[in-house]
């Protein structure tokens, strides 16, 4: 938490610290005051006052057995973000056409440094529940979208991202050694897209191509995901990589 700046509002930061603790809940998104204290390190009085205030404002709701859950008000902000994003507006019809052409899961991710967040998701019939939801975040180092973006960043920036990343396996086959990750990023730089085979989920193959803003900065990626039971990597890339690259170019707002 950066509290060196004189303009930094510590009480506001504590409120967000409390809200962010719900990402770590393993009980259906519910937390008690005791669990909030364990996850945040805030004292009991602060947690009591913050949770009461957040309930009154609609950002938390009371659950069963003295628990709290995130409030529906967060959905309002999701709607407003998606509604006003020009990238999302451009991407929506393009991704719809891309799914119609491929028949596979199509995602649009946005780059957030050590993580990517899924902003649009068009699932296939085989997807698990969490794979259908916007807002899911995954580590950039293990995701095709993260690697696609990093392939367009300077080497020192990529090194810094990896320095600050928690390089833990996301699946039994996740590449976690630094040299292996850098090799995959360099490969993506050469071929124009990143390929991940079972890096996030066993049996899954995903390729992604980066999208850019008006300053030619990579800001996210278009993903095409499928099952290894349907595709071998070579055939999958030959058929789908040109489509992902083309879709990414159409979505990008490069000057």
Short mmCIF file of C-alpha atoms in Angstrom, two decimals:
data_model
loop_
_atom_site.label_atom_id
_atom_site.label_comp_id
_atom_site.label_asym_id
_atom_site.label_seq_id
_atom_site.Cartn_x
_atom_site.Cartn_y
_atom_site.Cartn_z
CA UNK A 1 0.00 0.00 0.00
CA UNK A 2 1.54 3.32 -1.12
CA UNK A 3 0.84 5.84 1.64
CA UNK A 4 3.86 8.13 1.08
CA UNK A 5 1.90 10.66 -0.94
CA UNK A 6 0.34 13.44 1.15
CA UNK A 7 -2.82 13.17 -0.96
CA UNK A 8 -3.23 9.47 -0.15
CA UNK A 9 -6.42 8.83 1.88
CA UNK A 10 -5.56 6.01 4.26
CA UNK A 11 -9.12 5.40 5.45
CA UNK A 12 -10.30 4.97 1.86
CA UNK A 13 -7.42 2.60 1.17
CA UNK A 14 -8.43 0.50 4.17
CA UNK A 15 -11.97 0.22 2.82
CA UNK A 16 -10.66 -1.13 -0.48
CA UNK A 17 -8.27 -3.42 1.37
CA UNK A 18 -11.27 -4.89 3.13
CA UNK A 19 -13.21 -5.32 -0.11
CA UNK A 20 -10.23 -6.96 -1.82
CA UNK A 21 -10.09 -9.54 0.98
CA UNK A 22 -13.23 -11.12 -0.48
CA UNK A 23 -11.13 -12.36 -3.42
CA UNK A 24 -9.43 -14.72 -0.96
CA UNK A 25 -12.61 -16.15 0.52
CA UNK A 26 -12.94 -19.90 0.17
CA UNK A 27 -16.46 -20.09 1.62
CA UNK A 28 -18.69 -19.06 -1.27
CA UNK A 29 -17.48 -15.47 -1.13
CA UNK A 30 -18.52 -15.03 2.51
CA UNK A 31 -16.35 -13.58 5.28
CA UNK A 32 -16.86 -13.03 8.99
CA UNK A 33 -15.29 -10.16 10.91
CA UNK A 34 -12.70 -12.58 12.26
CA UNK A 35 -11.76 -13.72 8.76
CA UNK A 36 -11.57 -10.11 7.56
CA UNK A 37 -9.13 -9.37 10.35
CA UNK A 38 -6.99 -12.38 9.47
CA UNK A 39 -6.88 -11.48 5.78
CA UNK A 40 -6.31 -7.73 6.12
CA UNK A 41 -4.45 -7.24 9.40
CA UNK A 42 -6.87 -4.43 10.28
CA UNK A 43 -8.02 -4.14 13.88
CA UNK A 44 -11.48 -5.28 14.97
CA UNK A 45 -12.84 -1.77 15.53
CA UNK A 46 -11.81 -0.62 12.05
CA UNK A 47 -13.33 -3.70 10.45
CA UNK A 48 -16.59 -3.23 12.31
CA UNK A 49 -16.90 0.41 11.25
CA UNK A 50 -15.86 -0.21 7.66
CA UNK A 51 -18.14 -3.21 7.16
CA UNK A 52 -21.10 -1.31 8.63
CA UNK A 53 -20.45 1.66 6.34
CA UNK A 54 -20.02 -0.52 3.27
CA UNK A 55 -23.29 -2.31 4.02
CA UNK A 56 -25.08 1.02 4.31
CA UNK A 57 -23.64 2.10 0.95
CA UNK A 58 -24.52 -1.19 -0.76
CA UNK A 59 -20.99 -2.44 -1.39
CA UNK A 60 -21.39 -5.26 1.13
CA UNK A 61 -24.44 -7.30 2.06
CA UNK A 62 -25.09 -9.32 5.20
CA UNK A 63 -25.09 -13.07 4.75
CA UNK A 64 -25.96 -15.96 7.02
CA UNK A 65 -24.26 -16.68 10.33
CA UNK A 66 -22.81 -13.18 10.72
CA UNK A 67 -21.04 -13.25 7.40
CA UNK A 68 -20.76 -10.61 4.69
CA UNK A 69 -20.73 -10.88 0.89
CA UNK A 70 -19.95 -8.40 -1.87
CA UNK A 71 -22.95 -6.28 -2.78
CA UNK A 72 -24.80 -6.16 -6.07
CA UNK A 73 -23.68 -2.55 -6.46
CA UNK A 74 -20.43 -3.82 -7.96
CA UNK A 75 -22.42 -5.05 -10.96
CA UNK A 76 -23.41 -1.44 -11.65
CA UNK A 77 -19.77 -0.50 -12.10
CA UNK A 78 -19.09 -3.52 -14.32
CA UNK A 79 -21.94 -2.42 -16.57
CA UNK A 80 -20.73 1.18 -16.72
CA UNK A 81 -17.14 0.18 -17.46
CA UNK A 82 -18.14 -2.15 -20.29
CA UNK A 83 -20.70 0.31 -21.66
CA UNK A 84 -18.23 3.18 -21.93
CA UNK A 85 -15.13 1.28 -23.08
CA UNK A 86 -14.45 1.99 -26.75
CA UNK A 87 -12.31 -1.12 -26.91
CA UNK A 88 -15.22 -3.26 -25.73
CA UNK A 89 -17.57 -1.55 -28.16
CA UNK A 90 -15.27 -2.27 -31.10
CA UNK A 91 -14.54 -5.80 -29.94
CA UNK A 92 -18.07 -7.09 -29.33
CA UNK A 93 -19.22 -7.62 -32.95
CA UNK A 94 -15.76 -8.78 -34.02
CA UNK A 95 -15.62 -11.43 -31.31
CA UNK A 96 -19.15 -12.56 -32.17
CA UNK A 97 -18.10 -13.12 -35.78
CA UNK A 98 -14.91 -14.83 -34.63
CA UNK A 99 -16.83 -17.32 -32.53
CA UNK A 100 -19.28 -17.99 -35.34
CA UNK A 101 -16.32 -18.79 -37.60
CA UNK A 102 -14.36 -20.94 -35.14
CA UNK A 103 -17.04 -22.49 -32.92
CA UNK A 104 -14.60 -22.21 -30.00
CA UNK A 105 -14.40 -20.10 -26.85
CA UNK A 106 -13.44 -16.51 -27.56
CA UNK A 107 -12.13 -14.12 -24.91
CA UNK A 108 -10.96 -10.54 -24.74
CA UNK A 109 -8.50 -9.86 -21.94
CA UNK A 110 -7.12 -6.57 -20.67
CA UNK A 111 -3.56 -6.31 -19.40
CA UNK A 112 -3.01 -5.36 -15.76
CA UNK A 113 0.72 -5.73 -15.28
CA UNK A 114 1.26 -9.03 -13.44
CA UNK A 115 -2.28 -10.15 -14.28
CA UNK A 116 -4.78 -10.09 -17.10
CA UNK A 117 -8.50 -9.66 -16.56
CA UNK A 118 -11.17 -11.08 -18.87
CA UNK A 119 -13.50 -8.34 -20.08
CA UNK A 120 -15.53 -10.25 -22.70
CA UNK A 121 -16.13 -13.99 -22.88
CA UNK A 122 -18.01 -15.98 -25.48
CA UNK A 123 -18.03 -19.56 -24.24
CA UNK A 124 -18.49 -22.83 -26.04
CA UNK A 125 -20.86 -25.51 -24.78
CA UNK A 126 -18.10 -27.37 -22.91
CA UNK A 127 -16.98 -24.57 -20.60
CA UNK A 128 -16.93 -24.71 -16.83
CA UNK A 129 -18.81 -22.02 -14.91
CA UNK A 130 -15.84 -19.81 -14.00
CA UNK A 131 -14.67 -19.78 -17.62
CA UNK A 132 -17.86 -17.98 -18.63
CA UNK A 133 -17.46 -15.03 -16.27
CA UNK A 134 -16.02 -11.59 -16.98
CA UNK A 135 -13.74 -10.13 -14.35
CA UNK A 136 -11.71 -13.28 -13.76
CA UNK A 137 -8.02 -12.51 -13.29
CA UNK A 138 -5.12 -14.84 -14.04
CA UNK A 139 -1.33 -14.42 -13.93
CA UNK A 140 0.12 -12.82 -17.05
CA UNK A 141 3.15 -15.12 -17.13
CA UNK A 142 1.00 -18.25 -17.58
CA UNK A 143 -1.72 -16.87 -19.87
CA UNK A 144 -1.53 -16.59 -23.63
CA UNK A 145 -2.94 -13.06 -23.43
CA UNK A 146 -0.32 -11.97 -20.93
CA UNK A 147 2.49 -13.46 -22.98
CA UNK A 148 1.11 -11.91 -26.17
CA UNK A 149 1.15 -8.45 -24.58
CA UNK A 150 4.59 -8.92 -23.02
CA UNK A 151 5.97 -9.93 -26.40
CA UNK A 152 5.45 -6.29 -27.44
CA UNK A 153 7.07 -4.78 -24.34
CA UNK A 154 10.77 -3.95 -23.83
CA UNK A 155 12.83 -6.73 -22.28
CA UNK A 156 13.52 -4.76 -19.09
CA UNK A 157 9.79 -4.18 -18.57
CA UNK A 158 9.09 -7.89 -19.02
CA UNK A 159 11.87 -8.74 -16.57
CA UNK A 160 10.35 -6.37 -14.02
CA UNK A 161 6.90 -7.94 -14.43
CA UNK A 162 8.37 -11.39 -13.85
CA UNK A 163 10.29 -10.10 -10.82
CA UNK A 164 7.00 -9.05 -9.24
CA UNK A 165 5.00 -12.09 -10.33
CA UNK A 166 4.25 -15.06 -8.13
CA UNK A 167 5.55 -17.81 -10.42
CA UNK A 168 3.47 -20.67 -9.06
CA UNK A 169 1.89 -23.42 -11.21
CA UNK A 170 -1.67 -22.84 -12.40
CA UNK A 171 -1.84 -26.43 -13.65
CA UNK A 172 0.50 -29.43 -13.37
CA UNK A 173 2.07 -28.37 -16.68
CA UNK A 174 2.54 -24.62 -16.11
CA UNK A 175 5.99 -23.37 -17.09
CA UNK A 176 7.32 -21.53 -14.04
CA UNK A 177 11.05 -21.27 -14.70
CA UNK A 178 12.06 -17.81 -15.83
CA UNK A 179 14.06 -18.88 -18.87
CA UNK A 180 11.17 -20.99 -20.14
CA UNK A 181 8.70 -18.13 -19.78
CA UNK A 182 11.02 -15.69 -21.52
CA UNK A 183 11.54 -18.17 -24.35
CA UNK A 184 7.78 -18.41 -24.90
CA UNK A 185 7.47 -14.62 -24.90
CA UNK A 186 10.28 -14.33 -27.45
CA UNK A 187 8.60 -16.96 -29.60
CA UNK A 188 5.35 -14.96 -29.48
CA UNK A 189 7.30 -11.88 -30.55
CA UNK A 190 8.58 -13.75 -33.61
CA UNK A 191 5.31 -15.36 -34.77
CA UNK A 192 2.79 -12.66 -33.78
CA UNK A 193 0.80 -14.64 -31.24
CA UNK A 194 1.27 -16.59 -28.01
CA UNK A 195 0.34 -20.24 -27.61
CA UNK A 196 -0.37 -21.89 -24.25
CA UNK A 197 -0.91 -25.62 -24.03
CA UNK A 198 -2.34 -26.76 -20.68
CA UNK A 199 -0.75 -23.80 -18.90
CA UNK A 200 -3.92 -22.80 -17.04
CA UNK A 201 -6.04 -25.93 -17.38
CA UNK A 202 -5.27 -29.53 -18.31
CA UNK A 203 -6.68 -30.41 -21.73
CA UNK A 204 -6.92 -26.78 -22.85
CA UNK A 205 -5.12 -25.08 -25.72
CA UNK A 206 -5.26 -21.29 -26.13
CA UNK A 207 -3.66 -18.82 -28.49
CA UNK A 208 -3.81 -15.04 -28.24
CA UNK A 209 -2.86 -11.98 -30.24
CA UNK A 210 -2.29 -8.55 -28.70
CA UNK A 211 -4.47 -5.49 -29.18
CA UNK A 212 -3.14 -1.92 -29.05
CA UNK A 213 -4.34 1.55 -28.11
CA UNK A 214 -3.87 4.77 -30.08
CA UNK A 215 -0.31 5.15 -28.69
CA UNK A 216 0.64 1.71 -30.03
CA UNK A 217 0.79 0.35 -26.49
CA UNK A 218 -0.38 -3.25 -26.04
CA UNK A 219 -3.42 -3.20 -23.74
CA UNK A 220 -4.90 -6.68 -24.03
CA UNK A 221 -5.46 -9.63 -26.30
CA UNK A 222 -7.93 -11.70 -28.28
CA UNK A 223 -7.96 -15.36 -27.20
CA UNK A 224 -9.19 -18.47 -28.97
CA UNK A 225 -9.44 -21.48 -26.63
CA UNK A 226 -10.25 -25.10 -27.40
CA UNK A 227 -9.82 -28.67 -26.20
CA UNK A 228 -6.81 -30.84 -26.98
CA UNK A 229 -9.25 -33.68 -27.54
CA UNK A 230 -10.39 -31.83 -30.65
CA UNK A 231 -7.15 -30.27 -31.89
CA UNK A 232 -3.45 -30.97 -32.07
CA UNK A 233 -1.42 -27.76 -31.50
CA UNK A 234 -0.09 -27.52 -35.06
CA UNK A 235 -3.50 -27.77 -36.72
CA UNK A 236 -5.08 -25.49 -34.13
CA UNK A 237 -2.52 -22.75 -34.76
CA UNK A 238 -2.59 -23.09 -38.52
CA UNK A 239 -6.36 -22.65 -38.60
CA UNK A 240 -6.89 -20.13 -35.80
CA UNK A 241 -3.79 -17.96 -35.44
CA UNK A 242 -4.52 -15.90 -38.61
CA UNK A 243 -8.08 -15.34 -37.38
CA UNK A 244 -6.96 -14.15 -33.94
CA UNK A 245 -4.33 -11.84 -35.44
CA UNK A 246 -6.86 -10.36 -37.87
CA UNK A 247 -9.45 -9.82 -35.12
CA UNK A 248 -6.86 -8.17 -32.87
CA UNK A 249 -5.88 -5.78 -35.64
CA UNK A 250 -9.49 -4.78 -36.23
CA UNK A 251 -10.05 -4.13 -32.53
CA UNK A 252 -6.83 -2.17 -32.07
CA UNK A 253 -6.88 1.62 -32.19
CA UNK A 254 -3.34 2.08 -33.43
CA UNK A 255 -2.37 5.43 -34.88
#
